[in-house]
Structures are given as C-alpha cells and as structure tokens.
PDB file of N, CA and C in Angstrom:
ATOM      1  N   MET A  76     110.543 123.819 111.109  1.00 70.00           N
ATOM      2  CA  MET A  76     109.978 122.667 111.778  1.00 70.00           C
ATOM      3  C   MET A  76     109.865 121.507 110.796  1.00 70.00           C
ATOM      4  N   LYS A  77     110.234 120.323 111.256  1.00 80.00           N
ATOM      5  CA  LYS A  77     110.128 119.134 110.421  1.00 80.00           C
ATOM      6  C   LYS A  77     108.837 118.391 110.744  1.00 80.00           C
ATOM      7  N   THR A  78     108.238 117.815 109.717  1.00 86.00           N
ATOM      8  CA  THR A  78     107.017 117.033 109.884  1.00 86.00           C
ATOM      9  C   THR A  78     107.303 115.594 109.511  1.00 86.00           C
ATOM     10  N   LEU A  79     106.879 114.675 110.360  1.00 89.00           N
ATOM     11  CA  LEU A  79     107.058 113.253 110.085  1.00 89.00           C
ATOM     12  C   LEU A  79     106.185 112.857 108.900  1.00 89.00           C
ATOM     13  N   SER A  80     106.785 112.234 107.889  1.00 92.00           N
ATOM     14  CA  SER A  80     106.013 111.837 106.719  1.00 92.00           C
ATOM     15  C   SER A  80     105.895 110.319 106.574  1.00 92.00           C
ATOM     16  N   ARG A  81     106.780 109.559 107.258  1.00 94.00           N
ATOM     17  CA  ARG A  81     106.733 108.104 107.114  1.00 94.00           C
ATOM     18  C   ARG A  81     107.486 107.434 108.258  1.00 94.00           C
ATOM     19  N   ILE A  82     107.004 106.265 108.663  1.00 95.00           N
ATOM     20  CA  ILE A  82     107.717 105.435 109.621  1.00 95.00           C
ATOM     21  C   ILE A  82     107.752 104.010 109.084  1.00 95.00           C
ATOM     22  N   GLU A  83     108.933 103.420 109.115  1.00 97.00           N
ATOM     23  CA  GLU A  83     109.116 102.034 108.681  1.00 97.00           C
ATOM     24  C   GLU A  83     109.689 101.249 109.854  1.00 97.00           C
ATOM     25  N   ILE A  84     109.031 100.145 110.205  1.00 96.00           N
ATOM     26  CA  ILE A  84     109.426  99.338 111.362  1.00 96.00           C
ATOM     27  C   ILE A  84     109.630  97.900 110.915  1.00 96.00           C
ATOM     28  N   GLU A  85     110.743  97.326 111.327  1.00 96.00           N
ATOM     29  CA  GLU A  85     111.041  95.908 111.060  1.00 96.00           C
ATOM     30  C   GLU A  85     111.504  95.250 112.355  1.00 96.00           C
ATOM     31  N   ASN A  86     110.810  94.213 112.781  1.00 95.00           N
ATOM     32  CA  ASN A  86     111.213  93.373 113.918  1.00 95.00           C
ATOM     33  C   ASN A  86     111.408  94.132 115.219  1.00 95.00           C
ATOM     34  N   PHE A  87     110.597  95.129 115.464  1.00 93.00           N
ATOM     35  CA  PHE A  87     110.670  95.886 116.710  1.00 93.00           C
ATOM     36  C   PHE A  87     109.612  95.367 117.666  1.00 93.00           C
ATOM     37  N   LYS A  88     110.052  94.762 118.760  1.00 90.00           N
ATOM     38  CA  LYS A  88     109.171  94.180 119.772  1.00 90.00           C
ATOM     39  C   LYS A  88     108.123  93.284 119.115  1.00 90.00           C
ATOM     40  N   LEU A  89     106.826  93.620 119.221  1.00 86.00           N
ATOM     41  CA  LEU A  89     105.764  92.772 118.668  1.00 86.00           C
ATOM     42  C   LEU A  89     105.547  92.972 117.167  1.00 86.00           C
ATOM     43  N   ILE A  90     106.114  94.030 116.603  1.00 90.00           N
ATOM     44  CA  ILE A  90     105.834  94.389 115.210  1.00 90.00           C
ATOM     45  C   ILE A  90     106.837  93.733 114.267  1.00 90.00           C
ATOM     46  N   LYS A  91     106.350  92.873 113.391  1.00 91.00           N
ATOM     47  CA  LYS A  91     107.189  92.234 112.371  1.00 91.00           C
ATOM     48  C   LYS A  91     107.522  93.240 111.271  1.00 91.00           C
ATOM     49  N   HIS A  92     106.481  93.903 110.749  1.00 94.00           N
ATOM     50  CA  HIS A  92     106.681  94.888 109.682  1.00 94.00           C
ATOM     51  C   HIS A  92     105.551  95.914 109.715  1.00 94.00           C
ATOM     52  N   ALA A  93     105.910  97.167 109.596  1.00 93.00           N
ATOM     53  CA  ALA A  93     104.927  98.247 109.456  1.00 93.00           C
ATOM     54  C   ALA A  93     105.558  99.341 108.609  1.00 93.00           C
ATOM     55  N   ASP A  94     104.792  99.864 107.706  1.00 95.00           N
ATOM     56  CA  ASP A  94     105.232 100.964 106.844  1.00 95.00           C
ATOM     57  C   ASP A  94     104.048 101.912 106.726  1.00 95.00           C
ATOM     58  N   VAL A  95     104.132 103.047 107.425  1.00 93.00           N
ATOM     59  CA  VAL A  95     103.006 103.976 107.498  1.00 93.00           C
ATOM     60  C   VAL A  95     103.443 105.334 106.961  1.00 93.00           C
ATOM     61  N   ALA A  96     102.683 105.850 106.009  1.00 92.00           N
ATOM     62  CA  ALA A  96     102.939 107.184 105.453  1.00 92.00           C
ATOM     63  C   ALA A  96     101.912 108.153 106.025  1.00 92.00           C
ATOM     64  N   PHE A  97     102.377 109.327 106.401  1.00 90.00           N
ATOM     65  CA  PHE A  97     101.508 110.377 106.909  1.00 90.00           C
ATOM     66  C   PHE A  97     101.357 111.426 105.814  1.00 90.00           C
ATOM     67  N   ASP A  98     100.131 111.871 105.596  1.00 84.00           N
ATOM     68  CA  ASP A  98      99.829 112.769 104.485  1.00 84.00           C
ATOM     69  C   ASP A  98     100.082 114.243 104.772  1.00 84.00           C
ATOM     70  N   GLY A  99     100.511 114.557 105.949  1.00 74.00           N
ATOM     71  CA  GLY A  99     100.779 115.950 106.276  1.00 74.00           C
ATOM     72  C   GLY A  99     100.500 116.204 107.741  1.00 74.00           C
ATOM     73  N   CYS A 100     100.507 117.466 108.112  1.00 77.00           N
ATOM     74  CA  CYS A 100     100.246 117.828 109.497  1.00 77.00           C
ATOM     75  C   CYS A 100      98.823 117.484 109.872  1.00 77.00           C
ATOM     76  N   GLY A 101      98.627 117.153 111.122  1.00 82.00           N
ATOM     77  CA  GLY A 101      97.290 116.864 111.590  1.00 82.00           C
ATOM     78  C   GLY A 101      97.308 115.853 112.708  1.00 82.00           C
ATOM     79  N   LEU A 102      96.141 115.444 113.097  1.00 86.00           N
ATOM     80  CA  LEU A 102      95.959 114.480 114.168  1.00 86.00           C
ATOM     81  C   LEU A 102      95.710 113.109 113.552  1.00 86.00           C
ATOM     82  N   TYR A 103      96.408 112.092 114.042  1.00 86.00           N
ATOM     83  CA  TYR A 103      96.267 110.742 113.514  1.00 86.00           C
ATOM     84  C   TYR A 103      95.815 109.793 114.609  1.00 86.00           C
ATOM     85  N   TYR A 104      94.966 108.867 114.256  1.00 84.00           N
ATOM     86  CA  TYR A 104      94.446 107.848 115.163  1.00 84.00           C
ATOM     87  C   TYR A 104      95.314 106.598 115.041  1.00 84.00           C
ATOM     88  N   VAL A 105      95.797 106.090 116.164  1.00 85.00           N
ATOM     89  CA  VAL A 105      96.552 104.845 116.171  1.00 85.00           C
ATOM     90  C   VAL A 105      95.642 103.788 116.780  1.00 85.00           C
ATOM     91  N   GLY A 106      95.153 102.890 115.940  1.00 82.00           N
ATOM     92  CA  GLY A 106      94.262 101.830 116.395  1.00 82.00           C
ATOM     93  C   GLY A 106      94.858 100.486 116.070  1.00 82.00           C
ATOM     94  N   GLY A 107      94.192  99.448 116.491  1.00 80.00           N
ATOM     95  CA  GLY A 107      94.715  98.130 116.207  1.00 80.00           C
ATOM     96  C   GLY A 107      93.699  97.041 116.456  1.00 80.00           C
ATOM     97  N   VAL A 108      93.988  95.874 115.911  1.00 78.00           N
ATOM     98  CA  VAL A 108      93.174  94.686 116.111  1.00 78.00           C
ATOM     99  C   VAL A 108      94.118  93.548 116.445  1.00 78.00           C
ATOM    100  N   ASN A 109      93.827  92.815 117.505  1.00 77.00           N
ATOM    101  CA  ASN A 109      94.647  91.674 117.889  1.00 77.00           C
ATOM    102  C   ASN A 109      94.152  90.459 117.123  1.00 77.00           C
ATOM    103  N   ASN A 110      94.851  90.082 116.051  1.00 77.00           N
ATOM    104  CA  ASN A 110      94.453  88.934 115.239  1.00 77.00           C
ATOM    105  C   ASN A 110      94.825  87.604 115.874  1.00 77.00           C
ATOM    106  N   ASP A 111      95.767  87.611 116.826  1.00 77.00           N
ATOM    107  CA  ASP A 111      96.176  86.383 117.494  1.00 77.00           C
ATOM    108  C   ASP A 111      95.159  85.951 118.544  1.00 77.00           C
ATOM    109  N   VAL A 112      94.571  86.933 119.234  1.00 77.00           N
ATOM    110  CA  VAL A 112      93.560  86.657 120.267  1.00 77.00           C
ATOM    111  C   VAL A 112      92.376  87.588 119.985  1.00 77.00           C
ATOM    112  N   PRO A 113      91.463  87.187 119.079  1.00 75.00           N
ATOM    113  CA  PRO A 113      90.362  88.073 118.663  1.00 75.00           C
ATOM    114  C   PRO A 113      89.520  88.615 119.814  1.00 75.00           C
ATOM    115  N   GLN A 114      89.306  87.834 120.873  1.00 78.00           N
ATOM    116  CA  GLN A 114      88.487  88.318 121.985  1.00 78.00           C
ATOM    117  C   GLN A 114      89.185  89.439 122.773  1.00 78.00           C
ATOM    118  N   ALA A 115      90.465  89.651 122.515  1.00 76.00           N
ATOM    119  CA  ALA A 115      91.207  90.728 123.180  1.00 76.00           C
ATOM    120  C   ALA A 115      90.931  92.079 122.533  1.00 76.00           C
ATOM    121  N   ASP A 116      90.187  92.075 121.411  1.00 74.00           N
ATOM    122  CA  ASP A 116      89.836  93.309 120.697  1.00 74.00           C
ATOM    123  C   ASP A 116      91.118  94.045 120.296  1.00 74.00           C
ATOM    124  N   SER A 117      91.361  95.240 120.824  1.00 73.00           N
ATOM    125  CA  SER A 117      92.561  95.983 120.433  1.00 73.00           C
ATOM    126  C   SER A 117      93.679  95.866 121.468  1.00 73.00           C
ATOM    127  N   ASN A 118      93.450  95.132 122.549  1.00 75.00           N
ATOM    128  CA  ASN A 118      94.515  94.941 123.541  1.00 75.00           C
ATOM    129  C   ASN A 118      95.656  94.140 122.928  1.00 75.00           C
ATOM    130  N   MET A 119      96.878  94.551 123.202  1.00 74.00           N
ATOM    131  CA  MET A 119      98.095  93.914 122.689  1.00 74.00           C
ATOM    132  C   MET A 119      98.143  93.873 121.158  1.00 74.00           C
ATOM    133  N   ALA A 120      97.590  94.885 120.533  1.00 71.00           N
ATOM    134  CA  ALA A 120      97.601  94.965 119.073  1.00 71.00           C
ATOM    135  C   ALA A 120      98.816  95.722 118.540  1.00 71.00           C
ATOM    136  N   GLY A 121      99.601  96.356 119.429  1.00 81.00           N
ATOM    137  CA  GLY A 121     100.809  97.046 119.002  1.00 81.00           C
ATOM    138  C   GLY A 121     100.723  98.557 118.981  1.00 81.00           C
ATOM    139  N   LYS A 122      99.656  99.131 119.530  1.00 86.00           N
ATOM    140  CA  LYS A 122      99.506 100.592 119.508  1.00 86.00           C
ATOM    141  C   LYS A 122     100.626 101.290 120.275  1.00 86.00           C
ATOM    142  N   THR A 123     100.876 100.868 121.499  1.00 89.00           N
ATOM    143  CA  THR A 123     101.938 101.469 122.306  1.00 89.00           C
ATOM    144  C   THR A 123     103.304 101.134 121.723  1.00 89.00           C
ATOM    145  N   THR A 124     103.455  99.932 121.199  1.00 90.00           N
ATOM    146  CA  THR A 124     104.720  99.535 120.576  1.00 90.00           C
ATOM    147  C   THR A 124     105.023 100.426 119.375  1.00 90.00           C
ATOM    148  N   PHE A 125     104.001 100.791 118.611  1.00 91.00           N
ATOM    149  CA  PHE A 125     104.164 101.691 117.474  1.00 91.00           C
ATOM    150  C   PHE A 125     104.725 103.035 117.939  1.00 91.00           C
ATOM    151  N   LEU A 126     104.154 103.593 119.000  1.00 92.00           N
ATOM    152  CA  LEU A 126     104.635 104.874 119.524  1.00 92.00           C
ATOM    153  C   LEU A 126     106.015 104.721 120.156  1.00 92.00           C
ATOM    154  N   SER A 127     106.257 103.591 120.803  1.00 92.00           N
ATOM    155  CA  SER A 127     107.571 103.319 121.391  1.00 92.00           C
ATOM    156  C   SER A 127     108.647 103.227 120.308  1.00 92.00           C
ATOM    157  N   ALA A 128     108.294 102.706 119.148  1.00 94.00           N
ATOM    158  CA  ALA A 128     109.238 102.625 118.029  1.00 94.00           C
ATOM    159  C   ALA A 128     109.672 104.023 117.591  1.00 94.00           C
ATOM    160  N   MET A 129     108.733 104.972 117.576  1.00 93.00           N
ATOM    161  CA  MET A 129     109.090 106.348 117.224  1.00 93.00           C
ATOM    162  C   MET A 129     110.057 106.926 118.249  1.00 93.00           C
ATOM    163  N   THR A 130     109.771 106.697 119.524  1.00 93.00           N
ATOM    164  CA  THR A 130     110.643 107.190 120.593  1.00 93.00           C
ATOM    165  C   THR A 130     112.024 106.555 120.496  1.00 93.00           C
ATOM    166  N   PHE A 131     112.050 105.260 120.201  1.00 92.00           N
ATOM    167  CA  PHE A 131     113.311 104.537 120.036  1.00 92.00           C
ATOM    168  C   PHE A 131     114.140 105.139 118.896  1.00 92.00           C
ATOM    169  N   ALA A 132     113.493 105.437 117.765  1.00 94.00           N
ATOM    170  CA  ALA A 132     114.209 106.000 116.612  1.00 94.00           C
ATOM    171  C   ALA A 132     114.769 107.394 116.923  1.00 94.00           C
ATOM    172  N   LEU A 133     114.031 108.165 117.685  1.00 93.00           N
ATOM    173  CA  LEU A 133     114.461 109.527 117.990  1.00 93.00           C
ATOM    174  C   LEU A 133     115.474 109.614 119.135  1.00 93.00           C
ATOM    175  N   TYR A 134     115.244 108.801 120.191  1.00 92.00           N
ATOM    176  CA  TYR A 134     116.029 108.972 121.416  1.00 92.00           C
ATOM    177  C   TYR A 134     116.771 107.720 121.893  1.00 92.00           C
ATOM    178  N   GLY A 135     116.513 106.557 121.284  1.00 90.00           N
ATOM    179  CA  GLY A 135     117.174 105.327 121.705  1.00 90.00           C
ATOM    180  C   GLY A 135     116.621 104.739 122.985  1.00 90.00           C
ATOM    181  N   CYS A 136     115.409 105.154 123.363  1.00 89.00           N
ATOM    182  CA  CYS A 136     114.800 104.640 124.592  1.00 89.00           C
ATOM    183  C   CYS A 136     113.302 104.423 124.359  1.00 89.00           C
ATOM    184  N   ASP A 137     112.647 103.799 125.346  1.00 83.00           N
ATOM    185  CA  ASP A 137     111.206 103.582 125.213  1.00 83.00           C
ATOM    186  C   ASP A 137     110.443 104.809 125.723  1.00 83.00           C
ATOM    187  N   LEU A 138     109.130 104.686 125.826  1.00 85.00           N
ATOM    188  CA  LEU A 138     108.299 105.826 126.222  1.00 85.00           C
ATOM    189  C   LEU A 138     108.554 106.294 127.654  1.00 85.00           C
ATOM    190  N   THR A 139     109.122 105.426 128.492  1.00 84.00           N
ATOM    191  CA  THR A 139     109.397 105.801 129.883  1.00 84.00           C
ATOM    192  C   THR A 139     110.821 106.298 130.075  1.00 84.00           C
ATOM    193  N   GLY A 140     111.615 106.323 128.997  1.00 87.00           N
ATOM    194  CA  GLY A 140     112.986 106.795 129.077  1.00 87.00           C
ATOM    195  C   GLY A 140     114.014 105.715 129.338  1.00 87.00           C
ATOM    196  N   VAL A 141     113.578 104.456 129.375  1.00 84.00           N
ATOM    197  CA  VAL A 141     114.499 103.348 129.602  1.00 84.00           C
ATOM    198  C   VAL A 141     115.189 102.997 128.284  1.00 84.00           C
ATOM    199  N   ALA A 142     116.519 102.917 128.314  1.00 86.00           N
ATOM    200  CA  ALA A 142     117.278 102.583 127.105  1.00 86.00           C
ATOM    201  C   ALA A 142     116.905 101.190 126.613  1.00 86.00           C
ATOM    202  N   LEU A 143     116.701 101.067 125.308  1.00 79.00           N
ATOM    203  CA  LEU A 143     116.360  99.781 124.707  1.00 79.00           C
ATOM    204  C   LEU A 143     117.598  99.165 124.083  1.00 79.00           C
ATOM    205  N   THR A 144     117.797  97.909 124.338  1.00 79.00           N
ATOM    206  CA  THR A 144     118.926  97.193 123.758  1.00 79.00           C
ATOM    207  C   THR A 144     118.364  95.979 123.017  1.00 79.00           C
ATOM    208  N   ALA A 145     118.851  94.795 123.317  1.00 82.00           N
ATOM    209  CA  ALA A 145     118.402  93.580 122.644  1.00 82.00           C
ATOM    210  C   ALA A 145     116.925  93.299 122.888  1.00 82.00           C
ATOM    211  N   ASN A 146     116.343  93.839 123.967  1.00 81.00           N
ATOM    212  CA  ASN A 146     114.927  93.600 124.239  1.00 81.00           C
ATOM    213  C   ASN A 146     114.002  94.293 123.232  1.00 81.00           C
ATOM    214  N   ALA A 147     114.556  95.166 122.396  1.00 86.00           N
ATOM    215  CA  ALA A 147     113.747  95.818 121.363  1.00 86.00           C
ATOM    216  C   ALA A 147     113.549  94.923 120.144  1.00 86.00           C
ATOM    217  N   ILE A 148     114.357  93.884 120.002  1.00 88.00           N
ATOM    218  CA  ILE A 148     114.297  93.005 118.830  1.00 88.00           C
ATOM    219  C   ILE A 148     113.214  91.958 119.023  1.00 88.00           C
ATOM    220  N   LYS A 149     112.377  91.804 118.017  1.00 88.00           N
ATOM    221  CA  LYS A 149     111.298  90.811 118.039  1.00 88.00           C
ATOM    222  C   LYS A 149     111.879  89.425 118.299  1.00 88.00           C
ATOM    223  N   ASP A 150     111.205  88.650 119.149  1.00 88.00           N
ATOM    224  CA  ASP A 150     111.659  87.290 119.466  1.00 88.00           C
ATOM    225  C   ASP A 150     111.895  86.487 118.193  1.00 88.00           C
ATOM    226  N   GLY A 151     113.031  85.807 118.140  1.00 90.00           N
ATOM    227  CA  GLY A 151     113.374  84.966 117.000  1.00 90.00           C
ATOM    228  C   GLY A 151     114.096  85.689 115.881  1.00 90.00           C
ATOM    229  N   GLU A 152     114.273  87.007 115.998  1.00 90.00           N
ATOM    230  CA  GLU A 152     114.956  87.798 114.966  1.00 90.00           C
ATOM    231  C   GLU A 152     116.316  88.257 115.487  1.00 90.00           C
ATOM    232  N   ARG A 153     117.192  88.645 114.571  1.00 92.00           N
ATOM    233  CA  ARG A 153     118.553  89.058 114.955  1.00 92.00           C
ATOM    234  C   ARG A 153     118.712  90.576 115.036  1.00 92.00           C
ATOM    235  N   THR A 154     117.930  91.314 114.265  1.00 92.00           N
ATOM    236  CA  THR A 154     118.053  92.769 114.239  1.00 92.00           C
ATOM    237  C   THR A 154     116.671  93.413 114.168  1.00 92.00           C
ATOM    238  N   CYS A 155     116.636  94.697 114.467  1.00 93.00           N
ATOM    239  CA  CYS A 155     115.404  95.470 114.264  1.00 93.00           C
ATOM    240  C   CYS A 155     115.796  96.820 113.661  1.00 93.00           C
ATOM    241  N   THR A 156     114.850  97.409 112.965  1.00 93.00           N
ATOM    242  CA  THR A 156     115.076  98.697 112.332  1.00 93.00           C
ATOM    243  C   THR A 156     113.836  99.561 112.491  1.00 93.00           C
ATOM    244  N   VAL A 157     114.044 100.811 112.849  1.00 95.00           N
ATOM    245  CA  VAL A 157     112.969 101.801 112.850  1.00 95.00           C
ATOM    246  C   VAL A 157     113.509 103.021 112.122  1.00 95.00           C
ATOM    247  N   ALA A 158     112.877 103.394 111.028  1.00 96.00           N
ATOM    248  CA  ALA A 158     113.315 104.546 110.244  1.00 96.00           C
ATOM    249  C   ALA A 158     112.193 105.568 110.153  1.00 96.00           C
ATOM    250  N   LEU A 159     112.506 106.793 110.508  1.00 95.00           N
ATOM    251  CA  LEU A 159     111.563 107.909 110.384  1.00 95.00           C
ATOM    252  C   LEU A 159     112.009 108.772 109.210  1.00 95.00           C
ATOM    253  N   THR A 160     111.073 109.147 108.367  1.00 94.00           N
ATOM    254  CA  THR A 160     111.371 110.053 107.266  1.00 94.00           C
ATOM    255  C   THR A 160     110.572 111.329 107.486  1.00 94.00           C
ATOM    256  N   PHE A 161     111.231 112.460 107.320  1.00 91.00           N
ATOM    257  CA  PHE A 161     110.578 113.741 107.541  1.00 91.00           C
ATOM    258  C   PHE A 161     110.287 114.409 106.202  1.00 91.00           C
ATOM    259  N   ASP A 162     109.453 115.435 106.217  1.00 86.00           N
ATOM    260  CA  ASP A 162     108.979 116.082 104.996  1.00 86.00           C
ATOM    261  C   ASP A 162     110.092 116.636 104.117  1.00 86.00           C
ATOM    262  N   ASN A 163     111.251 116.879 104.695  1.00 77.00           N
ATOM    263  CA  ASN A 163     112.359 117.394 103.885  1.00 77.00           C
ATOM    264  C   ASN A 163     113.245 116.268 103.352  1.00 77.00           C
ATOM    265  N   GLY A 164     112.816 114.990 103.555  1.00 68.00           N
ATOM    266  CA  GLY A 164     113.531 113.852 103.015  1.00 68.00           C
ATOM    267  C   GLY A 164     114.583 113.250 103.921  1.00 68.00           C
ATOM    268  N   THR A 165     114.835 113.893 105.071  1.00 70.00           N
ATOM    269  CA  THR A 165     115.838 113.344 105.983  1.00 70.00           C
ATOM    270  C   THR A 165     115.273 112.154 106.763  1.00 70.00           C
ATOM    271  N   THR A 166     116.178 111.239 107.149  1.00 66.00           N
ATOM    272  CA  THR A 166     115.776 110.094 107.969  1.00 66.00           C
ATOM    273  C   THR A 166     116.573 110.074 109.249  1.00 66.00           C
TER     274      THR A 166
END
C-alpha cells in the first residue's frame, strides 16, 4: 500500500500555490480561511478545491467524476500542475 506524503499544487482552480507534506498515516484536517472576503470565514477558502486537486492528479476528473480540462487552470494562468508524492518516492 502506498501512502501519500506530499501534494504540490500550482494554478489549479482557486489555488495559486500549495505545498503540503503529510507526516505519515493518519487523519488530517483540511481547513481554510477566506482572506479575500473575511466575513465568509472558511467558505470559498479552497478546501474542496484541495481535495479536487488530488482527484484530478489521480483520475483526471473532479470529485463528481467530470473530466477537467481548461477549466482546471486558475484564471489568468496558462497551465496548472498537481503532483502527488507517495512514501516510496513515486509521483
């Protein structure tokens, strides 16, 4: 079994850049703060987009199974990248 050890995201939907390392097996909390609209609290902070990026890297689709194409690229950017690294070093 492979364990996810790191995710790197560039220009995927709302996320400009994210680089998250996981310390091992376990349960992780995905939280967020909307800095653009503070009164929105954690709404539209990128939590679902973060999980969608993982699905995109693994299967080429979003969380609902819809294939992602140019709509996955952050507005104003030309490309996006999502890289998953597993405990055995594979990406």
